[in-house]
């Protein structure tokens, strides 16, 4: 068998010599035969004739020889290919439009597949990623302070939960990540993450250069060491390999650079989407032991252990510890989920919706092309009939059609791949997009494989319909009819109408989905944030107070006053926390009330200066703002939000009430502000409390400046004012509050934009489809229209006839589409915000839109039909 | 795809060619075709051209070899000869063919008796 195959391939490759060989052999055969015949006494003419007759057809013999010899299927495939390319080149307009449509459809599919593949399908870029689990306290609900762990709990889990091989931790608070790098020109703001010593070994990440933390460096009080990310190493140190072993100054403290992480390791993309990281330092465990809930925890399970077992195990261990320490309330409700699920689980549904949407686009594209091809087949009936008459079997003609669509799909796939490549590269560099793993987005071999699958699918999908349409026709009849254009168009009309209806239905489903997502998005952006993000910006401020609260008041006041004096600045205030950013929380309880043992008293804390509320645009509902007179020596005061007031003092006026849990001593409520969207735009305001910077320890301060000037114009003067006081103030980033909001809605905006884009594409394709079908049927019926007009039909009647047909098609399509949408929209209900899946406005807008687009697409051919001059139409044949 | 009748013809022609080469030694295409026509007393309607497809098929399978040579009247022609594996195959096919035709004969004879026609 192998020998036969080899011989055949050899024959296929050496076609020329084989042909010549055969020709020589056949010539010899004829000569021998003629010799024989002459010997038998035939005349030369007769001898030649007889030899030819008994040989049979020369061409047939050659053809059979080729079939037995080489690879006839490839031979004829090549022939088909050449023919297809020639045909398409003749019909350039069609080929270009078809390729473009396909490129859009296929490109969108590859791009979306790459996103799905990167976020959902590909394993995390760590060793043995399926054994990594993410641990969260408090059943996984609440703010960062509810979900994270205290140092002793982490130690307890690492020591006693037997499901884990190792348990790593990092500090997820943004405030702890900001460092000042000095010694390299102007002081710079850099991002360092505090990680446990076993963080990288647990993930299975090896440094690209140098080493990881040594035992001495992990111990509190040991030699401070830093491991740099690859990007930071490139950016800051120009990839200098000699940086390892040198010391760098971070917050004026020397750190040994001990290693460089591999380029593939992107901390932010996995753990904190959208966050940059420059270096990693070891957690000073004993320093932060009493800071409260500080650590986010990742565990590596022992082989064969499931996340459920690990969770059960952890809960058991922690509930035993709880008996000893009543503080460990939220920790017992630990949940363990596979890290992958933690990273991308929330996006699963959105991505699947996106995938379906883009799949529908592909279907619409196929339907559209099937329609175009069908129209072409109709006008090529004569050609096919002729080829049939010349002996081409219908299987061969089918194959010809398939080859043509293969050529188109391949061209579309190549172009689409280019489009997808550009899109993917653009997306991978969108840092403001808070989607995980996005920096790893590439078109990999899986995506290429998917491209091939899609191209094969489109080839079959849009070739089958016209091929069927062709086969149903009677070829002999076509020969007679094709030129006359009376009966021939009819038989495919039904098929074409079906295609258009399905196209409209698909577009309708897409549009409804996009409409619902768009409305949700608008609803989210209309949400009352509780503060005014426009024309306000924040910057990290570096100051020195020696940890002295009295001194701090004076320092901060001076900074605020200086900045407030700048031209264009309307209001200034400071806070150690910005809304929609990472938050910590403390307990807040009304004094004198008995709380149940498992009472969740947490409230998000911001340590602020007077003027903060005004600078943020937060509404004060009652009471007063802080003043600079609130100092370490005066009454301890707090401002709470409405949610906190309603939780702790329901039905009472909270002003003047005493609270406990904020700091060591009791505090008095002096003001109530409106609720603020603290963690996300979608979740209702949770209890929040504001504490004056002179009465608590801020985790570094941000200065918030309200001004009509753009942030870029403001930044230099603010920086100059800050440096007058503190020359080491780093050139920190000036973040507009609007950007914080935009970042929070970025995933929603991303999905909404894509689905809307797909819907628009679907709408355009569907309208093209309608236009094509109607104008085609108008052309086919030109004679009939001519006759009717000659018999007295008015222009208007002709127009109405065409339009009503269009509307019928659209109506049926929309009806089917609406039914489909009702079914589909339930599936995306969880992605909607304050929008019902049956939202009447979205549906009616879609119906109106599709109806009017269909009308327009039908109107143009209708007008053309009405302009038909009966005489010309009748003579045309 | 191909017709089952054609398949049978193909098989039989290959067998005839092998047998001819075994008994007559190396021969050219024309000689083989003529020989088959003579032996079958011109009862086989053979387009001589079709012999070449059979020859290349047998060659691909390694059952015969081909070489250019001179004919008795000084014409260049391609000579075919049976190989060892070809002989083995021929023995197998002959046995199979004999058995098949025996069975066919018996079956057809039975049908003749059963039918009234």
PDB file of N, CA and C in Angstrom, chain B residues 12-91:
ATOM      1  N   UNK B  12      -9.866  -8.298 -14.030  1.00  0.00           N
ATOM      2  CA  UNK B  12      -9.620  -9.378 -14.996  1.00  0.00           C
ATOM      3  C   UNK B  12      -8.510  -9.023 -15.961  1.00  0.00           C
ATOM      4  N   UNK B  13      -8.500  -7.753 -16.384  1.00  0.00           N
ATOM      5  CA  UNK B  13      -7.460  -7.358 -17.335  1.00  0.00           C
ATOM      6  C   UNK B  13      -6.076  -7.495 -16.686  1.00  0.00           C
ATOM      7  N   UNK B  14      -5.964  -7.059 -15.424  1.00  0.00           N
ATOM      8  CA  UNK B  14      -4.689  -7.172 -14.723  1.00  0.00           C
ATOM      9  C   UNK B  14      -4.243  -8.625 -14.681  1.00  0.00           C
ATOM     10  N   UNK B  15      -5.209  -9.503 -14.383  1.00  0.00           N
ATOM     11  CA  UNK B  15      -4.893 -10.928 -14.279  1.00  0.00           C
ATOM     12  C   UNK B  15      -4.418 -11.485 -15.629  1.00  0.00           C
ATOM     13  N   UNK B  16      -5.130 -11.068 -16.685  1.00  0.00           N
ATOM     14  CA  UNK B  16      -4.742 -11.531 -18.029  1.00  0.00           C
ATOM     15  C   UNK B  16      -3.335 -11.090 -18.361  1.00  0.00           C
ATOM     16  N   UNK B  17      -3.017  -9.851 -18.034  1.00  0.00           N
ATOM     17  CA  UNK B  17      -1.693  -9.318 -18.338  1.00  0.00           C
ATOM     18  C   UNK B  17      -0.629 -10.109 -17.587  1.00  0.00           C
ATOM     19  N   UNK B  18      -0.872 -10.349 -16.301  1.00  0.00           N
ATOM     20  CA  UNK B  18       0.107 -11.088 -15.501  1.00  0.00           C
ATOM     21  C   UNK B  18       0.343 -12.480 -16.098  1.00  0.00           C
ATOM     22  N   UNK B  19      -0.756 -13.139 -16.427  1.00  0.00           N
ATOM     23  CA  UNK B  19      -0.656 -14.514 -16.960  1.00  0.00           C
ATOM     24  C   UNK B  19       0.109 -14.518 -18.288  1.00  0.00           C
ATOM     25  N   UNK B  20      -0.202 -13.558 -19.141  1.00  0.00           N
ATOM     26  CA  UNK B  20       0.481 -13.472 -20.423  1.00  0.00           C
ATOM     27  C   UNK B  20       1.981 -13.322 -20.229  1.00  0.00           C
ATOM     28  N   UNK B  21       2.348 -12.404 -19.294  1.00  0.00           N
ATOM     29  CA  UNK B  21       3.777 -12.166 -19.055  1.00  0.00           C
ATOM     30  C   UNK B  21       4.452 -13.401 -18.467  1.00  0.00           C
ATOM     31  N   UNK B  22       3.693 -14.155 -17.666  1.00  0.00           N
ATOM     32  CA  UNK B  22       4.298 -15.337 -17.049  1.00  0.00           C
ATOM     33  C   UNK B  22       4.613 -16.392 -18.113  1.00  0.00           C
ATOM     34  N   UNK B  23       3.663 -16.597 -19.016  1.00  0.00           N
ATOM     35  CA  UNK B  23       3.861 -17.645 -20.016  1.00  0.00           C
ATOM     36  C   UNK B  23       4.785 -17.202 -21.138  1.00  0.00           C
ATOM     37  N   UNK B  24       4.712 -15.894 -21.546  1.00  0.00           N
ATOM     38  CA  UNK B  24       5.438 -15.466 -22.734  1.00  0.00           C
ATOM     39  C   UNK B  24       6.773 -14.794 -22.433  1.00  0.00           C
ATOM     40  N   UNK B  25       7.053 -14.494 -21.141  1.00  0.00           N
ATOM     41  CA  UNK B  25       8.271 -13.747 -20.829  1.00  0.00           C
ATOM     42  C   UNK B  25       8.078 -12.269 -21.121  1.00  0.00           C
ATOM     43  N   UNK B  26       9.190 -11.515 -21.170  1.00  0.00           N
ATOM     44  CA  UNK B  26       9.102 -10.066 -21.344  1.00  0.00           C
ATOM     45  C   UNK B  26       8.444  -9.712 -22.666  1.00  0.00           C
ATOM     46  N   UNK B  27       7.533  -8.757 -22.633  1.00  0.00           N
ATOM     47  CA  UNK B  27       6.805  -8.346 -23.837  1.00  0.00           C
ATOM     48  C   UNK B  27       6.526  -6.856 -23.798  1.00  0.00           C
ATOM     49  N   UNK B  28       6.282  -6.243 -24.955  1.00  0.00           N
ATOM     50  CA  UNK B  28       5.848  -4.845 -24.958  1.00  0.00           C
ATOM     51  C   UNK B  28       4.318  -4.780 -24.961  1.00  0.00           C
ATOM     52  N   UNK B  29       3.794  -3.578 -24.728  1.00  0.00           N
ATOM     53  CA  UNK B  29       2.356  -3.368 -24.556  1.00  0.00           C
ATOM     54  C   UNK B  29       1.548  -3.898 -25.731  1.00  0.00           C
ATOM     55  N   UNK B  30       2.000  -3.587 -26.931  1.00  0.00           N
ATOM     56  CA  UNK B  30       1.265  -4.033 -28.102  1.00  0.00           C
ATOM     57  C   UNK B  30       1.198  -5.550 -28.160  1.00  0.00           C
ATOM     58  N   UNK B  31       2.365  -6.177 -27.880  1.00  0.00           N
ATOM     59  CA  UNK B  31       2.446  -7.636 -27.893  1.00  0.00           C
ATOM     60  C   UNK B  31       1.469  -8.257 -26.908  1.00  0.00           C
ATOM     61  N   UNK B  32       1.420  -7.691 -25.697  1.00  0.00           N
ATOM     62  CA  UNK B  32       0.523  -8.235 -24.675  1.00  0.00           C
ATOM     63  C   UNK B  32      -0.921  -8.136 -25.156  1.00  0.00           C
ATOM     64  N   UNK B  33      -1.278  -6.946 -25.691  1.00  0.00           N
ATOM     65  CA  UNK B  33      -2.648  -6.728 -26.144  1.00  0.00           C
ATOM     66  C   UNK B  33      -3.013  -7.714 -27.254  1.00  0.00           C
ATOM     67  N   UNK B  34      -2.122  -7.852 -28.207  1.00  0.00           N
ATOM     68  CA  UNK B  34      -2.371  -8.763 -29.314  1.00  0.00           C
ATOM     69  C   UNK B  34      -2.522 -10.198 -28.816  1.00  0.00           C
ATOM     70  N   UNK B  35      -1.640 -10.561 -27.901  1.00  0.00           N
ATOM     71  CA  UNK B  35      -1.641 -11.929 -27.366  1.00  0.00           C
ATOM     72  C   UNK B  35      -2.986 -12.236 -26.701  1.00  0.00           C
ATOM     73  N   UNK B  36      -3.469 -11.275 -25.905  1.00  0.00           N
ATOM     74  CA  UNK B  36      -4.735 -11.498 -25.219  1.00  0.00           C
ATOM     75  C   UNK B  36      -5.859 -11.635 -26.238  1.00  0.00           C
ATOM     76  N   UNK B  37      -5.828 -10.791 -27.263  1.00  0.00           N
ATOM     77  CA  UNK B  37      -6.863 -10.857 -28.294  1.00  0.00           C
ATOM     78  C   UNK B  37      -6.839 -12.215 -28.991  1.00  0.00           C
ATOM     79  N   UNK B  38      -5.611 -12.681 -29.303  1.00  0.00           N
ATOM     80  CA  UNK B  38      -5.486 -13.966 -30.005  1.00  0.00           C
ATOM     81  C   UNK B  38      -6.001 -15.102 -29.146  1.00  0.00           C
ATOM     82  N   UNK B  39      -5.518 -15.153 -27.892  1.00  0.00           N
ATOM     83  CA  UNK B  39      -5.896 -16.261 -27.015  1.00  0.00           C
ATOM     84  C   UNK B  39      -7.390 -16.306 -26.803  1.00  0.00           C
ATOM     85  N   UNK B  40      -7.992 -15.134 -26.656  1.00  0.00           N
ATOM     86  CA  UNK B  40      -9.429 -15.113 -26.420  1.00  0.00           C
ATOM     87  C   UNK B  40     -10.185 -15.211 -27.738  1.00  0.00           C
ATOM     88  N   UNK B  41      -9.475 -15.480 -28.814  1.00  0.00           N
ATOM     89  CA  UNK B  41     -10.071 -15.611 -30.138  1.00  0.00           C
ATOM     90  C   UNK B  41     -10.902 -14.378 -30.479  1.00  0.00           C
ATOM     91  N   UNK B  42     -10.306 -13.223 -30.177  1.00  0.00           N
ATOM     92  CA  UNK B  42     -10.940 -11.933 -30.467  1.00  0.00           C
ATOM     93  C   UNK B  42     -12.322 -11.783 -29.840  1.00  0.00           C
ATOM     94  N   UNK B  43     -12.558 -12.554 -28.760  1.00  0.00           N
ATOM     95  CA  UNK B  43     -13.875 -12.425 -28.107  1.00  0.00           C
ATOM     96  C   UNK B  43     -13.870 -11.308 -27.069  1.00  0.00           C
ATOM     97  N   UNK B  44     -12.694 -10.929 -26.645  1.00  0.00           N
ATOM     98  CA  UNK B  44     -12.616  -9.804 -25.704  1.00  0.00           C
ATOM     99  C   UNK B  44     -12.562  -8.528 -26.510  1.00  0.00           C
ATOM    100  N   UNK B  45     -13.515  -7.635 -26.236  1.00  0.00           N
ATOM    101  CA  UNK B  45     -13.482  -6.366 -26.946  1.00  0.00           C
ATOM    102  C   UNK B  45     -12.558  -5.447 -26.161  1.00  0.00           C
ATOM    103  N   UNK B  46     -11.306  -5.450 -26.609  1.00  0.00           N
ATOM    104  CA  UNK B  46     -10.295  -4.737 -25.835  1.00  0.00           C
ATOM    105  C   UNK B  46      -9.840  -3.523 -26.606  1.00  0.00           C
ATOM    106  N   UNK B  47     -10.041  -2.318 -25.998  1.00  0.00           N
ATOM    107  CA  UNK B  47      -9.367  -1.145 -26.538  1.00  0.00           C
ATOM    108  C   UNK B  47      -7.931  -1.288 -26.130  1.00  0.00           C
ATOM    109  N   UNK B  48      -7.061  -1.446 -27.117  1.00  0.00           N
ATOM    110  CA  UNK B  48      -5.668  -1.737 -26.763  1.00  0.00           C
ATOM    111  C   UNK B  48      -5.078  -0.681 -25.845  1.00  0.00           C
ATOM    112  N   UNK B  49      -5.560   0.549 -25.985  1.00  0.00           N
ATOM    113  CA  UNK B  49      -5.025   1.650 -25.155  1.00  0.00           C
ATOM    114  C   UNK B  49      -5.195   1.417 -23.667  1.00  0.00           C
ATOM    115  N   UNK B  50      -6.285   0.702 -23.312  1.00  0.00           N
ATOM    116  CA  UNK B  50      -6.553   0.541 -21.875  1.00  0.00           C
ATOM    117  C   UNK B  50      -5.504  -0.319 -21.208  1.00  0.00           C
ATOM    118  N   UNK B  51      -4.723  -1.062 -21.995  1.00  0.00           N
ATOM    119  CA  UNK B  51      -3.721  -1.939 -21.410  1.00  0.00           C
ATOM    120  C   UNK B  51      -2.687  -1.144 -20.606  1.00  0.00           C
ATOM    121  N   UNK B  52      -2.467   0.111 -21.042  1.00  0.00           N
ATOM    122  CA  UNK B  52      -1.399   0.888 -20.398  1.00  0.00           C
ATOM    123  C   UNK B  52      -1.751   1.299 -18.966  1.00  0.00           C
ATOM    124  N   UNK B  53      -3.057   1.545 -18.742  1.00  0.00           N
ATOM    125  CA  UNK B  53      -3.469   1.853 -17.374  1.00  0.00           C
ATOM    126  C   UNK B  53      -3.198   0.646 -16.474  1.00  0.00           C
ATOM    127  N   UNK B  54      -3.529  -0.574 -17.019  1.00  0.00           N
ATOM    128  CA  UNK B  54      -3.298  -1.800 -16.248  1.00  0.00           C
ATOM    129  C   UNK B  54      -1.810  -1.979 -15.994  1.00  0.00           C
ATOM    130  N   UNK B  55      -0.995  -1.699 -17.008  1.00  0.00           N
ATOM    131  CA  UNK B  55       0.449  -1.898 -16.869  1.00  0.00           C
ATOM    132  C   UNK B  55       1.028  -0.980 -15.784  1.00  0.00           C
ATOM    133  N   UNK B  56       0.612   0.285 -15.774  1.00  0.00           N
ATOM    134  CA  UNK B  56       1.181   1.207 -14.783  1.00  0.00           C
ATOM    135  C   UNK B  56       0.700   0.828 -13.394  1.00  0.00           C
ATOM    136  N   UNK B  57      -0.541   0.310 -13.316  1.00  0.00           N
ATOM    137  CA  UNK B  57      -1.072  -0.111 -12.019  1.00  0.00           C
ATOM    138  C   UNK B  57      -0.239  -1.268 -11.455  1.00  0.00           C
ATOM    139  N   UNK B  58       0.023  -2.254 -12.321  1.00  0.00           N
ATOM    140  CA  UNK B  58       0.795  -3.420 -11.882  1.00  0.00           C
ATOM    141  C   UNK B  58       2.227  -3.022 -11.522  1.00  0.00           C
ATOM    142  N   UNK B  59       2.718  -2.055 -12.283  1.00  0.00           N
ATOM    143  CA  UNK B  59       4.077  -1.578 -12.039  1.00  0.00           C
ATOM    144  C   UNK B  59       4.151  -0.897 -10.674  1.00  0.00           C
ATOM    145  N   UNK B  60       3.131  -0.046 -10.376  1.00  0.00           N
ATOM    146  CA  UNK B  60       3.101   0.642  -9.083  1.00  0.00           C
ATOM    147  C   UNK B  60       3.081  -0.350  -7.935  1.00  0.00           C
ATOM    148  N   UNK B  61       2.419  -1.499  -8.156  1.00  0.00           N
ATOM    149  CA  UNK B  61       2.318  -2.481  -7.080  1.00  0.00           C
ATOM    150  C   UNK B  61       3.574  -3.325  -6.985  1.00  0.00           C
ATOM    151  N   UNK B  62       4.446  -3.165  -7.978  1.00  0.00           N
ATOM    152  CA  UNK B  62       5.699  -3.904  -7.929  1.00  0.00           C
ATOM    153  C   UNK B  62       5.584  -5.328  -8.442  1.00  0.00           C
ATOM    154  N   UNK B  63       4.512  -5.610  -9.170  1.00  0.00           N
ATOM    155  CA  UNK B  63       4.329  -6.972  -9.675  1.00  0.00           C
ATOM    156  C   UNK B  63       4.997  -7.172 -11.024  1.00  0.00           C
ATOM    157  N   UNK B  64       5.223  -6.089 -11.764  1.00  0.00           N
ATOM    158  CA  UNK B  64       5.952  -6.196 -13.032  1.00  0.00           C
ATOM    159  C   UNK B  64       6.999  -5.092 -13.082  1.00  0.00           C
ATOM    160  N   UNK B  65       7.993  -5.267 -13.933  1.00  0.00           N
ATOM    161  CA  UNK B  65       8.985  -4.208 -14.151  1.00  0.00           C
ATOM    162  C   UNK B  65       8.906  -3.792 -15.609  1.00  0.00           C
ATOM    163  N   UNK B  66       9.458  -2.607 -15.909  1.00  0.00           N
ATOM    164  CA  UNK B  66       9.416  -2.116 -17.292  1.00  0.00           C
ATOM    165  C   UNK B  66      10.802  -1.617 -17.682  1.00  0.00           C
ATOM    166  N   UNK B  67      11.136  -1.799 -18.945  1.00  0.00           N
ATOM    167  CA  UNK B  67      12.433  -1.337 -19.431  1.00  0.00           C
ATOM    168  C   UNK B  67      12.323  -1.091 -20.926  1.00  0.00           C
ATOM    169  N   UNK B  68      12.972   0.005 -21.391  1.00  0.00           N
ATOM    170  CA  UNK B  68      12.953   0.264 -22.827  1.00  0.00           C
ATOM    171  C   UNK B  68      13.902  -0.697 -23.536  1.00  0.00           C
ATOM    172  N   UNK B  69      13.477  -1.192 -24.700  1.00  0.00           N
ATOM    173  CA  UNK B  69      14.337  -2.107 -25.445  1.00  0.00           C
ATOM    174  C   UNK B  69      14.019  -2.025 -26.946  1.00  0.00           C
ATOM    175  N   UNK B  70      14.594  -2.949 -27.702  1.00  0.00           N
ATOM    176  CA  UNK B  70      14.381  -2.952 -29.154  1.00  0.00           C
ATOM    177  C   UNK B  70      13.497  -4.129 -29.528  1.00  0.00           C
ATOM    178  N   UNK B  71      12.589  -3.888 -30.446  1.00  0.00           N
ATOM    179  CA  UNK B  71      11.739  -4.986 -30.898  1.00  0.00           C
ATOM    180  C   UNK B  71      12.456  -5.767 -32.005  1.00  0.00           C
ATOM    181  N   UNK B  72      11.850  -6.896 -32.424  1.00  0.00           N
ATOM    182  CA  UNK B  72      12.507  -7.727 -33.444  1.00  0.00           C
ATOM    183  C   UNK B  72      12.704  -6.972 -34.749  1.00  0.00           C
ATOM    184  N   UNK B  73      11.730  -6.028 -35.057  1.00  0.00           N
ATOM    185  CA  UNK B  73      11.930  -5.234 -36.271  1.00  0.00           C
ATOM    186  C   UNK B  73      12.510  -3.844 -35.977  1.00  0.00           C
ATOM    187  N   UNK B  74      13.421  -3.832 -35.009  1.00  0.00           N
ATOM    188  CA  UNK B  74      14.200  -2.636 -34.701  1.00  0.00           C
ATOM    189  C   UNK B  74      13.405  -1.400 -34.316  1.00  0.00           C
ATOM    190  N   UNK B  75      12.319  -1.622 -33.628  1.00  0.00           N
ATOM    191  CA  UNK B  75      11.598  -0.457 -33.108  1.00  0.00           C
ATOM    192  C   UNK B  75      11.826  -0.384 -31.602  1.00  0.00           C
ATOM    193  N   UNK B  76      11.946   0.859 -31.113  1.00  0.00           N
ATOM    194  CA  UNK B  76      12.083   1.029 -29.659  1.00  0.00           C
ATOM    195  C   UNK B  76      10.728   0.752 -28.999  1.00  0.00           C
ATOM    196  N   UNK B  77      10.746  -0.056 -27.958  1.00  0.00           N
ATOM    197  CA  UNK B  77       9.491  -0.326 -27.259  1.00  0.00           C
ATOM    198  C   UNK B  77       9.800  -0.605 -25.785  1.00  0.00           C
ATOM    199  N   UNK B  78       8.782  -0.407 -24.958  1.00  0.00           N
ATOM    200  CA  UNK B  78       8.959  -0.643 -23.522  1.00  0.00           C
ATOM    201  C   UNK B  78       8.580  -2.090 -23.236  1.00  0.00           C
ATOM    202  N   UNK B  79       9.517  -2.838 -22.640  1.00  0.00           N
ATOM    203  CA  UNK B  79       9.277  -4.245 -22.366  1.00  0.00           C
ATOM    204  C   UNK B  79       8.920  -4.463 -20.902  1.00  0.00           C
ATOM    205  N   UNK B  80       7.902  -5.278 -20.705  1.00  0.00           N
ATOM    206  CA  UNK B  80       7.448  -5.556 -19.345  1.00  0.00           C
ATOM    207  C   UNK B  80       7.776  -6.992 -18.986  1.00  0.00           C
ATOM    208  N   UNK B  81       8.167  -7.234 -17.702  1.00  0.00           N
ATOM    209  CA  UNK B  81       8.452  -8.598 -17.247  1.00  0.00           C
ATOM    210  C   UNK B  81       7.834  -8.790 -15.868  1.00  0.00           C
ATOM    211  N   UNK B  82       7.379  -9.979 -15.582  1.00  0.00           N
ATOM    212  CA  UNK B  82       6.756 -10.261 -14.286  1.00  0.00           C
ATOM    213  C   UNK B  82       7.840 -10.424 -13.214  1.00  0.00           C
ATOM    214  N   UNK B  83       7.556  -9.995 -12.002  1.00  0.00           N
ATOM    215  CA  UNK B  83       8.527 -10.129 -10.898  1.00  0.00           C
ATOM    216  C   UNK B  83       8.131 -11.314 -10.031  1.00  0.00           C
ATOM    217  N   UNK B  84       8.952 -11.534  -9.015  1.00  0.00           N
ATOM    218  CA  UNK B  84       8.701 -12.657  -8.128  1.00  0.00           C
ATOM    219  C   UNK B  84       7.375 -12.467  -7.386  1.00  0.00           C
ATOM    220  N   UNK B  85       7.210 -11.273  -6.825  1.00  0.00           N
ATOM    221  CA  UNK B  85       5.956 -11.022  -6.102  1.00  0.00           C
ATOM    222  C   UNK B  85       4.783 -11.100  -7.070  1.00  0.00           C
ATOM    223  N   UNK B  86       5.049 -10.707  -8.340  1.00  0.00           N
ATOM    224  CA  UNK B  86       3.994 -10.781  -9.349  1.00  0.00           C
ATOM    225  C   UNK B  86       3.540 -12.223  -9.547  1.00  0.00           C
ATOM    226  N   UNK B  87       4.508 -13.129  -9.597  1.00  0.00           N
ATOM    227  CA  UNK B  87       4.158 -14.541  -9.797  1.00  0.00           C
ATOM    228  C   UNK B  87       3.331 -15.045  -8.623  1.00  0.00           C
ATOM    229  N   UNK B  88       3.747 -14.659  -7.413  1.00  0.00           N
ATOM    230  CA  UNK B  88       3.025 -15.104  -6.222  1.00  0.00           C
ATOM    231  C   UNK B  88       1.584 -14.598  -6.282  1.00  0.00           C
ATOM    232  N   UNK B  89       1.463 -13.330  -6.629  1.00  0.00           N
ATOM    233  CA  UNK B  89       0.144 -12.711  -6.707  1.00  0.00           C
ATOM    234  C   UNK B  89      -0.697 -13.422  -7.764  1.00  0.00           C
ATOM    235  N   UNK B  90      -0.050 -13.741  -8.863  1.00  0.00           N
ATOM    236  CA  UNK B  90      -0.775 -14.401  -9.958  1.00  0.00           C
ATOM    237  C   UNK B  90      -1.315 -15.744  -9.482  1.00  0.00           C
ATOM    238  N   UNK B  91      -0.457 -16.497  -8.736  1.00  0.00           N
ATOM    239  CA  UNK B  91      -0.904 -17.796  -8.230  1.00  0.00           C
ATOM    240  C   UNK B  91      -2.124 -17.624  -7.342  1.00  0.00           C
TER     241      UNK B  91
END
